[in-house]
Short mmCIF file of C-alpha atoms and ligand atoms in Angstrom, two decimals:
data_model
loop_
_atom_site.label_atom_id
_atom_site.label_comp_id
_atom_site.label_asym_id
_atom_site.label_seq_id
_atom_site.Cartn_x
_atom_site.Cartn_y
_atom_site.Cartn_z
CA MET A 25 90.72 80.43 92.17
CA ALA A 26 90.05 81.16 95.79
CA SER A 27 88.64 77.97 97.17
CA ARG A 28 86.22 79.72 99.46
CA ARG A 29 85.49 82.55 97.14
CA ARG A 30 81.95 83.76 97.46
CA LEU A 31 80.56 85.74 94.60
CA CYS A 32 77.94 88.27 95.47
CA ARG A 33 74.78 88.43 93.41
CA ARG A 34 75.91 91.36 91.32
CA SER A 35 79.12 89.63 90.31
CA LEU A 36 77.26 86.41 89.56
CA PHE A 37 75.13 88.40 87.16
CA ALA A 38 78.23 89.99 85.65
CA ALA A 39 79.85 86.56 85.37
CA LEU A 40 76.76 85.29 83.54
CA LEU A 41 76.93 88.22 81.15
CA ALA A 42 80.62 87.56 80.61
CA LEU A 43 79.89 83.90 79.93
CA LEU A 44 77.28 84.84 77.37
CA ALA A 45 79.71 87.31 75.84
CA THR A 46 82.55 84.79 75.53
CA SER A 47 80.26 82.01 74.29
CA GLY A 48 79.32 84.22 71.39
CA VAL A 49 75.61 83.77 72.03
CA ALA A 50 74.94 87.42 72.66
CA PHE A 51 76.90 90.63 73.16
CA ALA A 52 79.64 89.04 71.09
CA GLN A 53 81.52 92.33 70.78
CA GLU A 54 81.20 93.36 74.43
CA ARG A 55 83.99 93.36 76.94
CA PRO A 56 83.17 91.75 80.27
CA ALA A 57 81.33 94.23 82.49
CA PRO A 58 83.12 95.44 85.64
CA ARG A 59 82.21 93.10 88.44
CA THR A 60 82.31 93.08 92.17
CA VAL A 61 84.36 90.23 93.52
CA GLU A 62 83.84 89.49 97.16
CA LEU A 63 85.76 86.86 99.05
CA THR A 64 86.80 85.83 102.53
CA LEU A 65 90.34 85.12 103.70
CA THR A 66 91.02 83.77 107.15
CA ALA A 67 94.49 83.48 108.63
CA ALA A 68 94.65 80.76 111.26
CA PRO A 69 96.98 78.16 112.76
CA ALA A 70 96.79 74.76 111.07
CA ARG A 71 98.72 71.52 110.93
CA LEU A 72 99.78 70.51 107.44
CA ALA A 73 102.19 68.04 105.87
CA LEU A 74 104.62 70.42 104.14
CA VAL A 75 107.40 67.84 104.08
CA PRO A 76 106.63 64.14 103.63
CA GLY A 77 105.59 62.20 106.70
CA LYS A 78 105.87 64.99 109.27
CA PRO A 79 103.10 67.44 109.99
CA THR A 80 104.12 71.03 110.67
CA ASP A 81 102.41 73.70 112.76
CA VAL A 82 101.75 76.42 110.25
CA PHE A 83 99.83 79.63 109.81
CA ALA A 84 97.62 79.34 106.74
CA PHE A 85 95.23 81.40 104.66
CA ASN A 86 91.99 79.40 104.34
CA GLY A 87 93.80 76.30 105.56
CA GLN A 88 96.27 76.20 102.65
CA VAL A 89 100.00 76.80 102.14
CA PRO A 90 100.43 78.65 99.85
CA GLY A 91 97.10 80.45 100.30
CA PRO A 92 94.46 80.35 97.59
CA THR A 93 95.40 81.96 94.28
CA LEU A 94 93.27 85.06 93.78
CA GLU A 95 92.26 85.89 90.22
CA PHE A 96 90.87 89.27 89.30
CA ARG A 97 90.19 91.16 86.11
CA GLU A 98 91.08 94.73 85.34
CA GLY A 99 88.12 96.84 86.41
CA ASP A 100 87.04 94.50 89.21
CA HIS A 101 85.80 96.04 92.40
CA VAL A 102 87.30 93.80 95.07
CA ILE A 103 86.06 93.33 98.62
CA ILE A 104 88.09 91.00 100.81
CA HIS A 105 86.70 90.13 104.20
CA PHE A 106 89.69 89.26 106.32
CA ARG A 107 89.54 87.48 109.64
CA ASN A 108 92.59 87.15 111.84
CA ASN A 109 92.36 83.93 113.80
CA LEU A 110 96.08 83.97 114.61
CA PRO A 111 97.32 84.41 118.17
CA GLU A 112 99.07 87.64 117.10
CA ALA A 113 98.40 90.81 115.11
CA THR A 114 98.77 90.67 111.34
CA THR A 115 97.73 92.35 108.08
CA ILE A 116 97.41 91.36 104.45
CA HIS A 117 99.50 93.37 102.05
CA TRP A 118 98.67 93.13 98.32
CA HIS A 119 102.22 93.32 97.05
CA GLY A 120 102.55 95.51 93.94
CA LEU A 121 98.95 96.63 93.64
CA HIS A 122 98.15 100.29 93.09
CA ILE A 123 95.28 100.67 95.58
CA PRO A 124 94.19 103.03 98.39
CA ALA A 125 96.47 103.26 101.43
CA ALA A 126 93.72 102.12 103.81
CA SER A 127 93.68 98.77 101.99
CA ASP A 128 97.46 98.40 101.67
CA GLY A 129 97.80 96.22 104.78
CA SER A 130 100.93 98.04 105.91
CA PRO A 131 102.25 97.85 109.49
CA LEU A 132 100.29 101.06 110.18
CA ASN A 133 97.01 99.12 110.05
CA PRO A 134 97.39 95.97 112.15
CA VAL A 135 94.46 93.62 112.63
CA ALA A 136 94.37 92.36 116.21
CA PRO A 137 94.01 88.65 117.04
CA GLY A 138 90.35 87.76 116.61
CA GLY A 139 89.80 90.95 114.59
CA THR A 140 88.48 91.50 111.10
CA TYR A 141 89.18 94.00 108.34
CA ASP A 142 87.68 94.64 104.92
CA TYR A 143 90.24 95.33 102.21
CA ILE A 144 88.45 97.20 99.42
CA PHE A 145 89.97 98.29 96.15
CA THR A 146 89.44 98.57 92.41
CA ILE A 147 91.77 96.91 89.94
CA LEU A 148 92.66 99.75 87.60
CA PRO A 149 93.04 99.20 83.84
CA GLY A 150 96.63 98.47 82.84
CA SER A 151 97.43 96.50 85.98
CA ALA A 152 97.22 92.98 84.54
CA GLY A 153 100.12 90.97 85.89
CA THR A 154 101.27 88.55 88.55
CA TYR A 155 101.28 89.77 92.14
CA TRP A 156 101.20 88.22 95.56
CA TYR A 157 99.84 88.76 99.04
CA HIS A 158 101.45 88.33 102.41
CA PRO A 159 101.25 89.63 105.99
CA HIS A 160 103.07 92.85 106.84
CA PRO A 161 102.84 93.41 110.61
CA ASP A 162 105.50 95.37 112.44
CA ARG A 163 108.63 93.20 112.90
CA ARG A 164 106.79 89.90 112.31
CA THR A 165 106.56 89.69 108.52
CA GLY A 166 109.41 87.20 108.13
CA TYR A 167 108.08 85.01 110.91
CA GLN A 168 104.52 84.90 109.59
CA ILE A 169 105.55 84.22 105.98
CA ALA A 170 107.90 81.47 107.18
CA LYS A 171 104.93 79.95 108.99
CA GLY A 172 103.05 79.72 105.68
CA LEU A 173 101.19 82.96 104.97
CA TYR A 174 101.69 83.83 101.31
CA GLY A 175 99.71 83.44 98.11
CA ALA A 176 99.60 84.56 94.48
CA ILE A 177 97.37 87.06 92.70
CA ILE A 178 96.73 86.96 88.96
CA ILE A 179 95.18 89.97 87.27
CA ARG A 180 93.91 89.52 83.74
CA ALA A 181 93.29 92.07 81.01
CA ALA A 182 90.33 91.78 78.66
CA ASP A 183 92.74 92.29 75.75
CA ASP A 184 95.50 89.93 76.91
CA PRO A 185 97.69 89.33 73.81
CA LEU A 186 98.63 85.89 75.17
CA ALA A 187 95.08 84.76 75.96
CA GLY A 188 94.52 81.15 75.07
CA ILE A 189 98.09 80.01 75.76
CA PRO A 190 98.01 77.38 78.54
CA GLU A 191 99.33 78.70 81.84
CA GLN A 192 101.25 77.47 84.83
CA LEU A 193 101.62 79.42 88.04
CA LEU A 194 104.82 78.66 89.94
CA VAL A 195 105.07 80.11 93.43
CA LEU A 196 108.67 79.60 94.55
CA SER A 197 109.53 79.47 98.20
CA ASP A 198 112.00 77.88 100.57
CA ASN A 199 111.90 76.80 104.16
CA ARG A 200 113.91 75.07 106.85
CA PHE A 201 112.57 72.43 109.21
CA LEU A 202 113.59 70.89 112.51
CA PRO A 203 113.87 67.09 112.73
CA ASP A 204 110.39 66.93 114.31
CA GLY A 205 108.87 68.66 111.27
CA GLU A 206 108.41 72.12 112.80
CA VAL A 207 109.52 75.26 110.98
CA ASP A 208 113.09 76.04 112.03
CA LEU A 209 113.00 79.56 113.44
CA PRO A 210 116.19 79.79 115.48
CA PRO A 211 116.12 81.21 119.01
CA HIS A 212 116.94 84.85 119.52
CA GLU A 213 120.67 85.59 119.44
CA SER A 214 121.63 82.07 118.43
CA PRO A 215 124.43 81.83 115.84
CA GLN A 216 121.93 80.71 113.18
CA GLU A 217 119.69 83.66 113.93
CA GLU A 218 122.63 86.01 113.48
CA ILE A 219 123.38 84.47 110.10
CA ASP A 220 119.69 84.74 109.15
CA GLU A 221 119.67 88.39 110.15
CA GLU A 222 122.65 89.09 107.96
CA ASN A 223 121.78 87.01 104.88
CA GLY A 224 118.04 86.85 105.24
CA ARG A 225 116.65 83.47 106.20
CA GLU A 226 117.06 80.78 103.59
CA GLY A 227 115.81 77.22 103.71
CA ASP A 228 117.24 74.05 102.24
CA VAL A 229 113.82 72.75 101.16
CA LEU A 230 112.76 74.37 97.89
CA PHE A 231 109.05 74.48 97.19
CA VAL A 232 107.08 75.13 94.03
CA ASN A 233 103.43 75.73 94.89
CA GLY A 234 104.08 74.10 98.26
CA GLN A 235 105.49 70.93 96.68
CA VAL A 236 109.04 69.64 96.39
CA MET A 237 110.11 68.84 92.81
CA PRO A 238 106.67 68.74 91.19
CA THR A 239 106.21 67.74 87.57
CA VAL A 240 104.76 70.00 84.89
CA SER A 241 103.75 68.26 81.72
CA ILE A 242 103.94 69.66 78.23
CA ARG A 243 103.31 68.30 74.78
CA SER A 244 106.09 68.55 72.25
CA GLY A 245 105.58 71.77 70.26
CA GLU A 246 103.22 73.27 72.85
CA VAL A 247 103.85 76.81 74.12
CA GLN A 248 103.11 77.50 77.80
CA ARG A 249 102.99 80.72 79.74
CA TRP A 250 104.63 80.43 83.15
CA ARG A 251 103.98 83.02 85.80
CA ILE A 252 106.69 82.77 88.44
CA VAL A 253 106.56 84.39 91.88
CA ASN A 254 109.54 84.47 94.22
CA ALA A 255 107.86 84.28 97.62
CA ALA A 256 111.06 83.37 99.49
CA ALA A 257 112.26 85.54 102.37
CA ALA A 258 115.68 86.17 100.89
CA ARG A 259 116.64 83.58 98.28
CA VAL A 260 117.48 84.92 94.84
CA TYR A 261 116.75 82.38 92.12
CA ARG A 262 118.76 82.26 88.93
CA LEU A 263 116.36 80.27 86.80
CA ALA A 264 117.28 78.18 83.80
CA LEU A 265 115.38 75.43 82.02
CA ASP A 266 117.68 72.71 80.75
CA GLY A 267 118.09 72.82 76.98
CA HIS A 268 115.42 75.49 76.53
CA GLU A 269 115.67 79.12 75.67
CA LEU A 270 112.98 81.10 77.48
CA LEU A 271 110.97 83.95 76.05
CA GLN A 272 110.56 86.51 78.79
CA VAL A 273 107.30 88.38 78.24
CA GLY A 274 106.90 90.28 81.48
CA THR A 275 108.01 91.12 84.96
CA ASP A 276 106.58 92.34 88.28
CA ASP A 277 103.66 94.38 87.05
CA GLY A 278 102.78 92.81 83.74
CA LEU A 279 103.89 92.36 80.17
CA PHE A 280 106.79 93.98 78.37
CA GLU A 281 106.26 95.69 75.02
CA ARG A 282 107.76 92.71 73.24
CA PRO A 283 109.16 89.28 74.13
CA VAL A 284 112.85 89.00 75.02
CA PRO A 285 114.72 85.70 74.51
CA VAL A 286 116.84 84.75 77.53
CA ASN A 287 118.73 81.72 78.76
CA GLU A 288 118.38 82.52 82.43
CA ILE A 289 116.52 84.89 84.70
CA VAL A 290 117.68 86.32 88.01
CA LEU A 291 114.58 86.59 90.18
CA ALA A 292 115.19 88.35 93.48
CA ASN A 293 112.88 87.72 96.39
CA ALA A 294 109.42 89.27 95.92
CA GLU A 295 109.98 89.74 92.17
CA ARG A 296 107.78 88.07 89.56
CA VAL A 297 108.35 87.12 85.96
CA GLU A 298 106.32 85.83 83.04
CA VAL A 299 107.95 83.60 80.45
CA LEU A 300 106.87 81.54 77.49
CA VAL A 301 108.23 78.02 77.50
CA ARG A 302 108.41 76.56 74.04
CA GLY A 303 108.15 72.78 74.02
CA THR A 304 111.12 72.10 71.78
CA GLY A 305 111.89 68.75 73.43
CA ALA A 306 111.04 65.33 71.98
CA PRO A 307 107.96 63.38 73.09
CA GLY A 308 108.72 61.46 76.29
CA SER A 309 111.80 63.52 77.19
CA ARG A 310 112.23 65.59 80.33
CA ALA A 311 114.07 68.68 81.51
CA ALA A 312 114.67 70.31 84.88
CA LEU A 313 113.94 73.87 85.90
CA ARG A 314 116.98 74.79 87.99
CA THR A 315 118.25 77.58 90.11
CA LEU A 316 121.91 78.30 89.36
CA PRO A 317 124.43 79.77 91.81
CA TYR A 318 123.98 83.46 92.50
CA ASP A 319 126.31 85.28 94.86
CA ARG A 320 124.31 87.91 96.68
CA TYR A 321 126.17 87.47 99.98
CA VAL A 322 128.91 89.05 102.01
CA PRO A 323 131.76 86.52 102.11
CA GLN A 324 131.65 86.13 105.92
CA THR A 325 128.18 84.59 105.97
CA ARG A 326 127.91 83.14 102.47
CA PRO A 327 126.51 79.60 102.83
CA ALA A 328 129.02 76.82 102.06
CA ASN A 329 126.76 75.34 99.38
CA TRP A 330 125.88 78.64 97.73
CA ASN A 331 127.45 77.52 94.42
CA VAL A 332 125.50 74.27 94.09
CA PRO A 333 122.73 74.35 91.45
CA ARG A 334 119.38 73.06 92.69
CA ASP A 335 116.53 71.45 90.77
CA LEU A 336 113.08 72.96 91.25
CA LEU A 337 110.75 71.01 89.02
CA THR A 338 110.62 68.48 86.21
CA LEU A 339 109.21 69.37 82.83
CA GLN A 340 107.90 66.09 81.44
CA TYR A 341 107.04 65.75 77.76
CA THR A 342 104.01 63.61 77.04
CA ALA A 343 104.28 60.78 74.52
CA ASP A 344 101.88 62.56 72.14
CA THR A 345 103.02 63.48 68.65
CA PRO A 346 104.26 67.07 68.41
CA VAL A 347 101.83 69.89 67.74
CA ALA A 348 102.64 72.97 65.67
CA PRO A 349 103.69 75.78 68.03
CA VAL A 350 101.24 78.68 68.26
CA PRO A 351 102.67 81.93 66.92
CA VAL A 352 103.90 84.31 69.62
CA PRO A 353 102.85 87.91 69.05
CA SER A 354 105.83 90.21 68.50
CA ARG A 355 104.05 93.10 70.23
CA LEU A 356 102.50 92.54 73.63
CA ARG A 357 101.27 95.90 74.93
CA PRO A 358 102.46 99.47 75.08
CA VAL A 359 104.52 100.43 78.13
CA PRO A 360 104.54 104.22 77.83
CA ALA A 361 107.68 105.77 79.28
CA LEU A 362 107.30 108.05 82.27
CA ASP A 363 108.83 111.32 81.12
CA THR A 364 112.04 112.25 82.92
CA ALA A 365 111.52 115.88 81.85
CA GLN A 366 108.40 115.91 84.04
CA ALA A 367 110.31 114.88 87.16
CA THR A 368 110.16 117.68 89.69
CA VAL A 369 112.02 115.98 92.52
CA ARG A 370 115.14 113.86 92.72
CA ARG A 371 115.73 111.75 95.81
CA PHE A 372 118.89 110.06 96.95
CA ILE A 373 118.44 107.07 99.19
CA VAL A 374 121.28 105.11 100.71
CA PHE A 375 121.04 101.44 101.65
CA SER A 376 123.58 100.30 104.21
CA GLN A 377 123.47 97.06 106.15
CA GLY A 378 120.06 97.03 107.91
CA MET A 379 119.51 100.77 107.49
CA ILE A 380 118.12 103.31 105.07
CA ASP A 381 119.82 106.72 105.11
CA GLY A 382 121.58 105.72 108.30
CA ARG A 383 118.47 105.02 110.34
CA LYS A 384 115.96 102.38 111.22
CA MET A 385 112.23 102.52 110.63
CA ASP A 386 110.12 104.50 113.06
CA MET A 387 106.38 104.16 112.54
CA ARG A 388 105.81 107.68 113.92
CA ARG A 389 108.24 109.27 111.49
CA VAL A 390 107.72 110.29 107.89
CA ASP A 391 110.95 109.97 105.93
CA VAL A 392 109.90 111.27 102.53
CA ARG A 393 107.10 113.70 101.68
CA ALA A 394 105.76 113.88 98.14
CA ARG A 395 102.93 115.61 96.32
CA LEU A 396 100.06 113.65 94.88
CA GLY A 397 100.52 113.50 91.10
CA ALA A 398 104.23 114.38 91.20
CA THR A 399 106.77 112.61 89.02
CA GLU A 400 110.01 111.86 90.86
CA ILE A 401 113.32 110.18 90.16
CA TRP A 402 114.67 108.08 92.99
CA GLN A 403 118.26 106.99 93.19
CA ILE A 404 118.99 104.04 95.48
CA GLU A 405 122.62 103.53 96.32
CA ASN A 406 123.70 100.30 97.97
CA VAL A 407 126.95 101.04 99.79
CA VAL A 408 127.54 97.52 101.11
CA GLY A 409 128.76 94.21 99.71
CA MET A 410 125.51 92.32 99.55
CA ASP A 411 122.36 92.68 97.45
CA HIS A 412 119.35 94.50 98.92
CA PRO A 413 116.12 94.23 96.89
CA PHE A 414 114.23 97.53 97.08
CA HIS A 415 110.43 97.65 97.18
CA LEU A 416 107.99 100.55 97.09
CA HIS A 417 104.37 100.15 98.15
CA GLY A 418 101.42 101.47 96.20
CA PHE A 419 103.14 102.90 93.11
CA GLN A 420 104.71 101.10 90.19
CA PHE A 421 107.90 102.50 88.73
CA GLN A 422 110.22 102.19 85.73
CA VAL A 423 113.91 101.49 86.25
CA LEU A 424 115.97 104.02 84.30
CA ASP A 425 119.51 102.77 84.81
CA ARG A 426 121.84 100.70 86.96
CA ASN A 427 125.28 102.15 87.63
CA GLY A 428 124.52 104.58 84.83
CA VAL A 429 123.79 101.83 82.29
CA PRO A 430 120.33 102.38 80.79
CA GLU A 431 117.84 99.59 81.41
CA PRO A 432 117.61 97.56 78.17
CA PHE A 433 113.81 97.52 78.02
CA ARG A 434 110.94 99.32 79.69
CA ALA A 435 108.83 97.60 82.31
CA TRP A 436 106.53 98.35 85.22
CA LYS A 437 108.17 97.22 88.44
CA ASP A 438 107.59 97.40 92.17
CA MET A 439 110.86 95.68 93.07
CA VAL A 440 114.40 96.29 92.02
CA ASN A 441 117.32 94.28 93.27
CA VAL A 442 120.06 96.75 94.14
CA ARG A 443 123.18 94.65 93.88
CA LYS A 444 126.37 94.95 95.89
CA HIS A 445 127.73 98.50 95.62
CA GLU A 446 125.24 99.29 92.86
CA THR A 447 123.28 102.47 92.24
CA VAL A 448 119.85 102.18 90.62
CA ARG A 449 117.61 104.99 89.41
CA PHE A 450 113.91 104.71 88.75
CA ILE A 451 111.09 107.05 87.82
CA VAL A 452 107.70 107.01 89.52
CA ARG A 453 104.52 109.06 89.48
CA PHE A 454 102.46 109.34 92.64
CA ASP A 455 99.02 109.09 91.08
CA ASP A 456 95.61 108.60 92.63
CA TYR A 457 96.24 107.58 96.20
CA PRO A 458 97.47 109.85 98.99
CA GLY A 459 98.60 108.35 102.28
CA LYS A 460 101.53 106.74 103.98
CA TRP A 461 103.45 104.11 102.06
CA MET A 462 106.35 101.87 103.00
CA TYR A 463 109.56 101.50 101.06
CA HIS A 464 112.03 98.91 102.18
CA CYS A 465 114.50 96.17 101.57
CA HIS A 466 112.43 93.05 100.86
CA ILE A 467 114.82 90.66 102.58
CA LEU A 468 112.31 89.97 105.31
CA ASP A 469 114.84 89.85 108.14
CA HIS A 470 116.18 93.26 107.10
CA GLU A 471 112.69 94.71 106.78
CA ASP A 472 111.69 93.38 110.22
CA GLU A 473 114.88 94.80 111.70
CA GLY A 474 113.92 98.25 110.45
CA MET A 475 115.39 98.57 106.95
CA MET A 476 112.25 100.46 105.96
CA GLY A 477 111.08 104.03 105.53
CA ILE A 478 107.77 105.82 105.18
CA LEU A 479 106.74 107.95 102.22
CA GLU A 480 103.79 110.26 102.72
CA VAL A 481 101.95 111.37 99.60
CA THR A 482 99.72 114.34 100.22
CA SER A 483 97.18 116.09 98.11
CA PRO A 484 97.55 119.87 97.80
CA ARG A 485 93.76 120.01 98.19
CA ARG A 486 93.63 118.24 101.52
CA ARG A 487 90.28 116.73 102.32
CU1 C2O B 502 105.94 92.48 99.69
CU2 C2O B 502 106.23 95.82 102.00
O1 C2O B 502 106.03 94.14 100.86
CU1 CU B 503 104.48 95.78 98.86
CU1 CU B 504 118.46 94.13 102.78
#
């Protein structure tokens, strides 16, 4: 929950109603009424102990790194009062949310130092999932996220098929520090900066919710739902939990149709995943959540230790006697397929190193024009030898195929990692919200260097 979240009177009333409804006292059959959720986020410099013993000058949302976790329900009307107390312009982008362009926090709407902005949007039905928020100012996104500005968003559905299963939120991130404790952001044109520009900046300190190697406890037999956010600038995690098969239940924009058993999950930067962890270990035992080697690099700048697995957290079994595992539903929710026969436009987009279709971002240019309501198929071809994770603002899509191989199961996504020399196709429908929207490589250094384009969605009935 947002620590400084202020509920307005109307939402307090709605919350009371919801409480009554869930306590079974009255309105036992009612769904929670739509509420207005109003909160304040302030971005400001702070000094925090990110690594033991040495304070770091950070930028923080409400004084915290990561920022407060925001929880909304489908149907919520959200009003976020943002105050920029940073010494530079910024924005807040609500990564993955389908909301009006004026509230998207793109580089087109910077908030000046000392300025304020109200982000206002409604959480539409069907959007339950795990999202995140981060700044998105022109050329400074990587810098500001590295300084500490990122946080998670959880959106809940009234009819969540996994309601009642205990949850953990894991916000993964990495960072690099100088010996004096400050964030290591190498000087312009230094050799390290050149490597960061090529690979995307990675750090040797791996954080989970701002902590190094935290412990999550579980009782033998217990089933837990883990929501995992990759908030790193460039690191791709290949997640595996020692001795445990995972049940993947969802991805970027919510649940799959049914659970999928997996032994590992490749989570590119800015992607999210939901898994069920089944506590099959013995009381008192422990297991590590690891990230395994994943080669996303060009050989020239691949880090020497790229093939070393790293531990992220410890799963510690309590000494309690095992409980019987709760049954996992075999159907989660429908994910209706967008119909390829409805697609009226096909687009071909080429990712090369640092560029999209051979050019760099220009805020005054529109690269792609689309009609409001249109269904389109986009093909993203990566012509170079490193991965570039593609992201589209404002509209969720369904991946159709990768190198012609159909995607094994349907999911709503806002990210797709386009691997070395890979071609990915997805289908998208530009519903509800006209305006200008970014699409880009989500390696923050690439994005800041201009590996971004602008899509303009226009209504035929212009207002
Ligand atoms: Cu996560 Cu353009 O954003
Ligand atoms: Cu985004
Ligand atoms: Cu890239």
